[in-house]
Coordinates of C-alpha atoms in Angstrom, one line a residue:
X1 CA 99.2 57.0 164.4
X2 CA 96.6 57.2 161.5
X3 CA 93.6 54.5 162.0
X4 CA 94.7 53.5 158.5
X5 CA 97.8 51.8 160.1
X6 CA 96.2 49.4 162.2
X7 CA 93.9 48.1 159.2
X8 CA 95.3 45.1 157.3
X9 CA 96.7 44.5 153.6
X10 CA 93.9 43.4 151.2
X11 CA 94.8 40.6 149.3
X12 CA 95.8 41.0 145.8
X13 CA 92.6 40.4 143.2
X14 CA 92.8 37.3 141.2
X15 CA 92.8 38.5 138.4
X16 CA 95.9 40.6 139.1
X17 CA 97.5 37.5 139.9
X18 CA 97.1 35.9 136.1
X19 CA 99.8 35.5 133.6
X20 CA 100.7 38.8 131.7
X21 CA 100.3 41.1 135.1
X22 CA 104.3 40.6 135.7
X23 CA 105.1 42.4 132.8
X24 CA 102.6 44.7 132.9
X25 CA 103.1 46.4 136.7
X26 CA 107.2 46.4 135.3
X27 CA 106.1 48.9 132.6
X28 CA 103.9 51.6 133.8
X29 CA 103.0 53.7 130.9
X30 CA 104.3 51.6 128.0
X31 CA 102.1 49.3 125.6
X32 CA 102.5 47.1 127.4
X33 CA 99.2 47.7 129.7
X34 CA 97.4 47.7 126.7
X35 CA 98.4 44.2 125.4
X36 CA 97.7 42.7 128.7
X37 CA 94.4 44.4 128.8
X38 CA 93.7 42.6 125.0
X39 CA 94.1 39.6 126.1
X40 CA 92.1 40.0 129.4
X41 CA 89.4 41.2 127.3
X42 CA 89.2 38.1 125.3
X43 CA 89.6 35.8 128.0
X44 CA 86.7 37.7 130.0
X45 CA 84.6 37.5 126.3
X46 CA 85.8 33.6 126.4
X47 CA 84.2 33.5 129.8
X48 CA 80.6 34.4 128.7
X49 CA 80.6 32.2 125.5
X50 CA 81.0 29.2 127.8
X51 CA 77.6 30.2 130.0
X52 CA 75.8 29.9 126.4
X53 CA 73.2 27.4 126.3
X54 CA 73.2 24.5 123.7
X55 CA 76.8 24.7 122.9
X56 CA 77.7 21.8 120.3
X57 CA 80.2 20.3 119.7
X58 CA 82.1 22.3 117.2
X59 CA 81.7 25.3 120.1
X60 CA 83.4 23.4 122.4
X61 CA 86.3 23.0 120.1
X62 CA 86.2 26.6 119.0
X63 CA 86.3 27.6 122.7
X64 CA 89.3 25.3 123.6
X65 CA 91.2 26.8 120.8
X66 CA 90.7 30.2 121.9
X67 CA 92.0 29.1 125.2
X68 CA 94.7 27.6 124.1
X69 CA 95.7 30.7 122.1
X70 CA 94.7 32.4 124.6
X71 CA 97.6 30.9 127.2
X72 CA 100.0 31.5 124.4
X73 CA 100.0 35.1 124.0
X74 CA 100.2 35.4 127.7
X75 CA 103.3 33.2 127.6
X76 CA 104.4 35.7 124.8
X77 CA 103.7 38.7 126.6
X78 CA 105.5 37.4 129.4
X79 CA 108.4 36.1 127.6
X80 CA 111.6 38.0 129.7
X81 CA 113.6 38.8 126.8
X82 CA 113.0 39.2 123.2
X83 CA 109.6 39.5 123.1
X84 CA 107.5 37.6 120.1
X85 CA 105.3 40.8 119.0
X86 CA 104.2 39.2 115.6
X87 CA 103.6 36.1 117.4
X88 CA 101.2 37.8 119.7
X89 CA 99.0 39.6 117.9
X90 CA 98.8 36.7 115.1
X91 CA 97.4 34.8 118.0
X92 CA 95.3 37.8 119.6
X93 CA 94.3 38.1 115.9
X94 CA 92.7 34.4 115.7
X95 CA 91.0 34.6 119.0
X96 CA 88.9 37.5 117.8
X97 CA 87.7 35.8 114.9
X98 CA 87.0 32.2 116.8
X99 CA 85.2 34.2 119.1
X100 CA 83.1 35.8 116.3
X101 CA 81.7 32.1 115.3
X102 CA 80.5 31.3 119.1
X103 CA 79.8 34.6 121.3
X104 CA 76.1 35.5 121.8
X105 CA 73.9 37.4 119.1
X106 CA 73.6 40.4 121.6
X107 CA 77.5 41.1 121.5
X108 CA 77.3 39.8 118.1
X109 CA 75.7 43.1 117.0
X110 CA 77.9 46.0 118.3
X111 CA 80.9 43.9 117.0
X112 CA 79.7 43.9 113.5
X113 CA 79.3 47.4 113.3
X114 CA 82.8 47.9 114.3
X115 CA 83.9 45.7 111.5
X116 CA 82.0 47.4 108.8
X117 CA 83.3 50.6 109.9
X118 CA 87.0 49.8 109.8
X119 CA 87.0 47.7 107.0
X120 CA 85.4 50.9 105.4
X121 CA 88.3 52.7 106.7
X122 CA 91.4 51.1 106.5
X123 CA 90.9 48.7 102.9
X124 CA 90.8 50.8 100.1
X125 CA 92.1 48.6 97.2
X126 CA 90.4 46.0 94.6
X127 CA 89.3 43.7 98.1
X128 CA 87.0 46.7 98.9
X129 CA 84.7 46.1 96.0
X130 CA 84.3 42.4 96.7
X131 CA 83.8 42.5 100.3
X132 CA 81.2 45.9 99.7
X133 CA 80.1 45.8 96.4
X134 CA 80.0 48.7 93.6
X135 CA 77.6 50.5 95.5
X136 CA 79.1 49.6 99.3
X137 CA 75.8 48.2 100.3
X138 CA 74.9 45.7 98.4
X139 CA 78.3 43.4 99.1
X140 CA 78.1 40.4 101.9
X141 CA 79.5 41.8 104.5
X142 CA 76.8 44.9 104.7
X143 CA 74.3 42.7 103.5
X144 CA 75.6 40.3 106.5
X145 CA 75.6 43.0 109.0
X146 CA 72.0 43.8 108.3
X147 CA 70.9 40.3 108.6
X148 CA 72.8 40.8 112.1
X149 CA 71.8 44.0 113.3
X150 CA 68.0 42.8 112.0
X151 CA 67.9 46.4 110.2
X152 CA 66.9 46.2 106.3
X153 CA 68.7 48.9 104.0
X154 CA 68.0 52.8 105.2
X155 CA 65.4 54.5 103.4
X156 CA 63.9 51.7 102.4
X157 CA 60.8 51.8 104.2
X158 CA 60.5 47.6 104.8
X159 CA 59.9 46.1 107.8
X160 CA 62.9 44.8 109.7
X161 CA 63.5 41.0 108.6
X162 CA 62.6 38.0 111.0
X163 CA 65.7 36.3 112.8
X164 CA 68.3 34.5 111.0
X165 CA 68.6 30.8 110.8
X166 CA 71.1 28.8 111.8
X167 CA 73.0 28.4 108.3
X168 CA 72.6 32.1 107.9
X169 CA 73.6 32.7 111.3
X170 CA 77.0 30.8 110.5
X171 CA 77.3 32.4 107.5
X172 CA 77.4 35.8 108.2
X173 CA 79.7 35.0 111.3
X174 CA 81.8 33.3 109.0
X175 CA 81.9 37.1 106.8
X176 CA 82.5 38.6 109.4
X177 CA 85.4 36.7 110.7
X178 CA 86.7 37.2 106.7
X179 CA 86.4 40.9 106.8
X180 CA 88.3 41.1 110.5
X181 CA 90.9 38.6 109.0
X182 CA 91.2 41.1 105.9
X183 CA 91.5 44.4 107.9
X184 CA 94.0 42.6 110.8
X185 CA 96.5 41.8 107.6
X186 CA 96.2 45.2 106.4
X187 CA 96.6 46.3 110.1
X188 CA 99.4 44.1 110.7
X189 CA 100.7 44.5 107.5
X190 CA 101.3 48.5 108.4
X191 CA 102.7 47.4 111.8
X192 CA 105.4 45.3 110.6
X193 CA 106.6 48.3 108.1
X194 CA 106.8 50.6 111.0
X195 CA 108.6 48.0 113.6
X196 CA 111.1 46.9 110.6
X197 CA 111.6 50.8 110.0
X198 CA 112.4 52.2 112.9
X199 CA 114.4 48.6 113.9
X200 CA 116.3 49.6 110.8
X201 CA 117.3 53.1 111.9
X202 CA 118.3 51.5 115.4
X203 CA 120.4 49.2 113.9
X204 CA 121.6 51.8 110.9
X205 CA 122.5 54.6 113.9
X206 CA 124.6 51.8 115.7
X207 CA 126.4 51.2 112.3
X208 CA 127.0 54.9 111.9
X209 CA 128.6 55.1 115.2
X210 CA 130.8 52.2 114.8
X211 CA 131.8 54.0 111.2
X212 CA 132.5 57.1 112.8
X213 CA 134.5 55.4 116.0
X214 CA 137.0 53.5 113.2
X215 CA 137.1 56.5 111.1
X216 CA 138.1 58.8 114.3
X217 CA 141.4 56.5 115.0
X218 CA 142.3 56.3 111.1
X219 CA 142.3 60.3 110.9
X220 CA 145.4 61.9 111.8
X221 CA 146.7 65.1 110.9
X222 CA 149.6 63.9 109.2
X223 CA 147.5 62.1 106.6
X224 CA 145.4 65.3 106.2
X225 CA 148.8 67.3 105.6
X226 CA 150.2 65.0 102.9
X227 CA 146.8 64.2 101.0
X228 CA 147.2 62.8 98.3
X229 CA 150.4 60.8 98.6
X230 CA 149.3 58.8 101.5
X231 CA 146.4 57.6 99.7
X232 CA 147.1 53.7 100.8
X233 CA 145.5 52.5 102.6
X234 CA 144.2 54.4 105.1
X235 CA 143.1 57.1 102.9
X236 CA 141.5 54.5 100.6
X237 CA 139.7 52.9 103.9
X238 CA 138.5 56.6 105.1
X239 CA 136.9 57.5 101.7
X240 CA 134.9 53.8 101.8
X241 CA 134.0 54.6 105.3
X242 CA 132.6 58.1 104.3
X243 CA 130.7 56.4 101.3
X244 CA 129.1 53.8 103.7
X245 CA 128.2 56.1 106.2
X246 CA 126.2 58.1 102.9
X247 CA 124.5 55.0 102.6
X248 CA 123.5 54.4 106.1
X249 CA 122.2 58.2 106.6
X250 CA 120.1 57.1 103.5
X251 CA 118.8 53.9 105.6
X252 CA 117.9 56.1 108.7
X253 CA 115.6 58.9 106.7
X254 CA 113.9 56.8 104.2
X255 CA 110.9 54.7 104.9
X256 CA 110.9 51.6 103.2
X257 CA 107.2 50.0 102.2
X258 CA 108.6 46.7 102.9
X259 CA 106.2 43.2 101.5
X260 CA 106.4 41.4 104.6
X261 CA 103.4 39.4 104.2
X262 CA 105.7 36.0 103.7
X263 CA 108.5 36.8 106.5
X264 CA 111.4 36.9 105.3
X265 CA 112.7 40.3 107.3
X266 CA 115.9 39.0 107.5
X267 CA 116.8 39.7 104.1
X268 CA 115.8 43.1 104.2
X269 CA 118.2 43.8 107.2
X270 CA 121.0 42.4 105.3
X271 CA 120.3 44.2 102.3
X272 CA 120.3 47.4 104.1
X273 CA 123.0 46.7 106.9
X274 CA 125.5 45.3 104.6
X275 CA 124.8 45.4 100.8
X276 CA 123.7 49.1 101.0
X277 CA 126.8 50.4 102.6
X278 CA 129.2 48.3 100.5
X279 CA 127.3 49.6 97.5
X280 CA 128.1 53.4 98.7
X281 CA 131.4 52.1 100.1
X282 CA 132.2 51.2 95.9
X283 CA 130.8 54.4 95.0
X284 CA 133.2 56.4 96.9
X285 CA 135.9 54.4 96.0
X286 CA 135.2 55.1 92.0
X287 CA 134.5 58.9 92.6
X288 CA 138.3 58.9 94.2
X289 CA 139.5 56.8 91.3
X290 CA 138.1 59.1 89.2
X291 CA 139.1 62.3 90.7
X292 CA 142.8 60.9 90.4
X293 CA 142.4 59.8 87.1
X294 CA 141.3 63.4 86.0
X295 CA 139.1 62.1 83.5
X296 CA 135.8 63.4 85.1
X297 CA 135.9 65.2 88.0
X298 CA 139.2 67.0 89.5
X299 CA 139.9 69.2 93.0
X300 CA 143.0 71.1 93.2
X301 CA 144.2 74.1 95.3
X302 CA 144.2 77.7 94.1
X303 CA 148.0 77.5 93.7
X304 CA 148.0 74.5 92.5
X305 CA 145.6 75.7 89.3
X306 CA 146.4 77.5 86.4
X307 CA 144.7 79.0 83.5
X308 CA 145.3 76.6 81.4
X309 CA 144.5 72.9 82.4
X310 CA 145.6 70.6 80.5
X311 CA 143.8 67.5 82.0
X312 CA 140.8 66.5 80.0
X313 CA 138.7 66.2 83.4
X314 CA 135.0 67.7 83.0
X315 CA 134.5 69.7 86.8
X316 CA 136.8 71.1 88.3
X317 CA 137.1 72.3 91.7
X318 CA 139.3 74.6 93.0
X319 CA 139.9 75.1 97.1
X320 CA 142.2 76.7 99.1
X321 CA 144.5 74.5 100.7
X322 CA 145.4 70.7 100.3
X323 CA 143.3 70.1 103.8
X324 CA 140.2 72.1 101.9
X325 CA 141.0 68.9 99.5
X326 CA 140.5 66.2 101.8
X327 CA 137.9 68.0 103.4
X328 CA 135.7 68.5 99.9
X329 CA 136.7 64.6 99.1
X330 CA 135.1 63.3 102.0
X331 CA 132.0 65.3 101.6
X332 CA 131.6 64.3 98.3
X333 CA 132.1 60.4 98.9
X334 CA 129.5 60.7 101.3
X335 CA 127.4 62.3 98.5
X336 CA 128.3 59.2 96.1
X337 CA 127.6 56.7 98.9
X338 CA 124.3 58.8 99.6
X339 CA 123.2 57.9 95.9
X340 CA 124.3 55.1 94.3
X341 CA 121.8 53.0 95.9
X342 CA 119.3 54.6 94.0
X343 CA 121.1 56.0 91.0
X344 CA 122.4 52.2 90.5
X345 CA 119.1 50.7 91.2
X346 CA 117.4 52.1 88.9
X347 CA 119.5 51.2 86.2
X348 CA 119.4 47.7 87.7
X349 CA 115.7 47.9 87.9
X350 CA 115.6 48.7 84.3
X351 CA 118.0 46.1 83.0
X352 CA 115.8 43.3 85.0
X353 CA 112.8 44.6 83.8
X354 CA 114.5 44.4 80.4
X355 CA 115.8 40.6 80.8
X356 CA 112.1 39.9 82.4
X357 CA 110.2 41.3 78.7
X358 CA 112.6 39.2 76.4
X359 CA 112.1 36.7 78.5
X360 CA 108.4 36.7 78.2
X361 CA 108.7 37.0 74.3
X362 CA 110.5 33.9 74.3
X363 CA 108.9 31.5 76.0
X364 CA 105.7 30.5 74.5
X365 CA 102.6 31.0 76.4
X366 CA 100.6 28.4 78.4
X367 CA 97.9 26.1 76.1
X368 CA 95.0 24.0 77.3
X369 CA 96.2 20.5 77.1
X370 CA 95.4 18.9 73.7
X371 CA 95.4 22.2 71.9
X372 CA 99.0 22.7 69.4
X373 CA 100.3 26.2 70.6
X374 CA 99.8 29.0 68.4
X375 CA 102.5 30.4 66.5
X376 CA 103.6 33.7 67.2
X377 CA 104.5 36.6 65.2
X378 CA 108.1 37.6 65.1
X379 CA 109.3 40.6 66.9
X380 CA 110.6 43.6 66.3
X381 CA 113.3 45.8 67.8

C-alpha cells in the first residue's frame, strides 16, 4: 500500500464551491471554463474595491450593483437548460464598466490602456473620430488615458502632469466606461451575427433533412417512369420540395450581417425558416409551369425531338430518356429555389426604394413652427 492511501481527502476550496463551478467541472474544455473564470475575476476585482478607503456613498451603491449583477450571471451560467448567453455577457458587460467608476487608480491604469487599444482596434466607423479625434490623440478618451496613466503626449518633452482631481478623476472614468460600452456593442454586436448564423444553419440542416425524409417516401419509380402524366400531386409536391430545399442550401452557406442591436431575432428565423423556402418552393413551381407551357423553357427526350419544333419555347433541352427528364427537372427547381430569394429581392428592393423616393417627393418637408412651408418645384419624370 502506497503512503498516499492512508492520507486523507482535502477539502474542496471555497471558491470551488461558488455558484457557476457546477457547470463548469460538467464541461471540461468548452467555454464554458472561461465564462466562469469572467465572472470570478470580477467578483475577486469586486473584492478589492470594497477594502478602498473613503468609499461614499454612491460607491457603495455602485458596488451593490455589481453584486447583484454579479449573482445574476452566475444564475445564468448555471441555468440547466437553455442557457441566457446574451443575458450574460450584457450583465458581465455592465459590471466591467461599474467597476471602472470605483476600482483603485493603480488598476485604474493597466485597464485604460487596454481600452485605448481595442477601441483602436475593433471601431473603425464615424464613432472612431469622436471618441479619438482627427489626429487619434487629441480626442477624450487618449486625452483621458493620459490624465490616467499621468503621461503627457510622446515627444513632447513636458513634464508629467500633477494628479487628477476628483471631477477629473470621474470624468475620465466616466470615458472610459463610454469607450468599453462602445467596443462591448461592437463586440457583442459581431457575437450575436455569428450565434444567429450558425443557429440558422442548425436549424436550416434540420429542415433539409426533414425535406429530404418526405421527399424519399413521395419518390417511387412508378412516378419517375410515367413523368409527366402523374404530375398531381405528388409530382407537384416533389418539385416544391426540391425548390425549398434550393432555398435552405442558400440559408446554410450564406452569412447574413444580421442588425440585431434591437432584438427582434425571431423575425429573422422566420424569414429564413419559412418565407425563404416557400419563396423557392413558388419558384420551382413557375419553372414547371413554365416548362409545361412551352413558352420559355422546354426538356424533351432525343426521340421525343425533332428538327423542327414547333413550340415557341426559348431553351430547349434535349436528354435521353423520360427518367433523364425528371432527373434535369429536379435539378433545375433546386436551381430556381436556389435563386429567387435574391433574383426576386432585388427587384423588391428596387420597387421599395422606388415607393420610398415618391414618397419623399410628396410629402412636404419638416418647417420650424411659425414659418409657412416653402413651395416646391414640380418634378419631373
Amino acid at each position: 500500500m502506497a503512503a498516499t492511501d492512508t492520507l486523507p481527502d482535502l477539502p474542496m476550496p471555497e471558491l470551488l464551491k461558488r455558484v457557476g463551478f457546477r457547470r463548469r467541472r460538467r464541461g471540461f474544455g468548452s467555454a464554458t471554463q472561461l465564462l466562469w473564470n469572467r465572472v470570478e475575476s470580477n467578483a475577486s476585482l469586486l473584492a478589492l474595491c470594497r477594502h478602498r478607503k473613503n468609499l461614499t456613498d454612491e460607491d457603495e451603491t455602485i458596488l451593490a450593483q455589481c453584486q447583484e449583477k454579479l449573482d445574476a450571471a452566475r444564475w445564468c451560467l448555471d441555468k440547466p437548460l437553455g442557457r441566457w448567453s446574451f443575458s450574460y455577457w450584457e450583465l458581465i458587460h455592465e459590471v466591467d464598466g461599474l467597476l471602472l467608476l470605483v476600482m483603485p487608480a493603480s488598476t485604474l491604469v493597466p485597464r485604460a490602456l487596454e481600452i485605448q487599444q481595442q477601441f483602436e482596434r475593433r471601431v473603425s466607423d464615424s464613432r472612431a473620430h469622436l471618441w479619438l479625434g482627427a489626429d487619434r490623440v487629441s480626442g477624450p478618451l487618449p486625452r483621458c488615458v493620459r490624465g490616467i496613466t499621468r503621461m503627457d503626449a510622446p515627444g513632447s518633452g513636458a513634464a508629467d502632469p500633477p494628479p487628477l482631481g476628483t471631477e477629473q478623476d470621474r470624468y475620465c472614468r466616466s470615458v472610459l466606461r463610454g469607450a468599453l460600452d462602445t467596443v462591448n456593442q461592437q463586440v457583442d454586436k459581431t457575437f450575436w451575427q455569428l450565434s444567429i448564423n450558425v443557429t440558422l444553419q442548425i436549424f436550416s440542416t434540420l429542415l433539409l433533412l426533414a425535406v429530404f425524409a418526405i421527399s424519399f417516401l413521395l419518390l417511387s419509380r412508378e412516378l419517375i417512369q410515367t413523368w409527366p402524366s402523374e404530375l398531381i400531386p405528388r409530382g407537384l409536391l416533389l418539385v416544391g420540395f426540391a425548390g425549398a430545399s434550393g432555398a435552405i442550401i442558400s440559408n446554410m452557406l450564406s452569412k447574413e450581417r444580421f442588425v440585431v442591436a434591437t432584438g427582434a431575432t425571431s423575425r429573422f428565423f422566420a424569414y429564413h425558416l419559412m418565407v425563404k423556402p416557400v419563396i423557392g418552393a413558388f419558384a420551382a413551381l413557375m419553372l414547371l409551369f413554365l416548362e409545361q407551357s412551352r413558352m420559355l423553357l422546354s426538356v424533351d427526350t432525343r426521340t421525343g425531338s425533332t428538327g423542327v419544333d414547333p413550340s415557341p419555347a426559348l431553351f430547349h433541352i434535349v436528354v435521353s430518356d423520360e427518367q433523364a427528364v425528371f432527373f434535369t427537372l429536379m435539378a433545375l427547381a433546386v436551381v430556381a429555389g436556389w435563386s429567387a430569394d435574391k433574383l426576386l429581392g432585388s427587384i423588391m428592393d428596387k420597387v421599395l426604394g422606388r415607393l420610398l423616393g415618391q414618397s419623399e417627393k410628396v410629402l412636404p418637408p419638416s418647417s420650424p413652427v411659425g414659418t409657412p412651408p416653402r413651395p416646391q418645384a414640380p418634378t419631373t419624370r
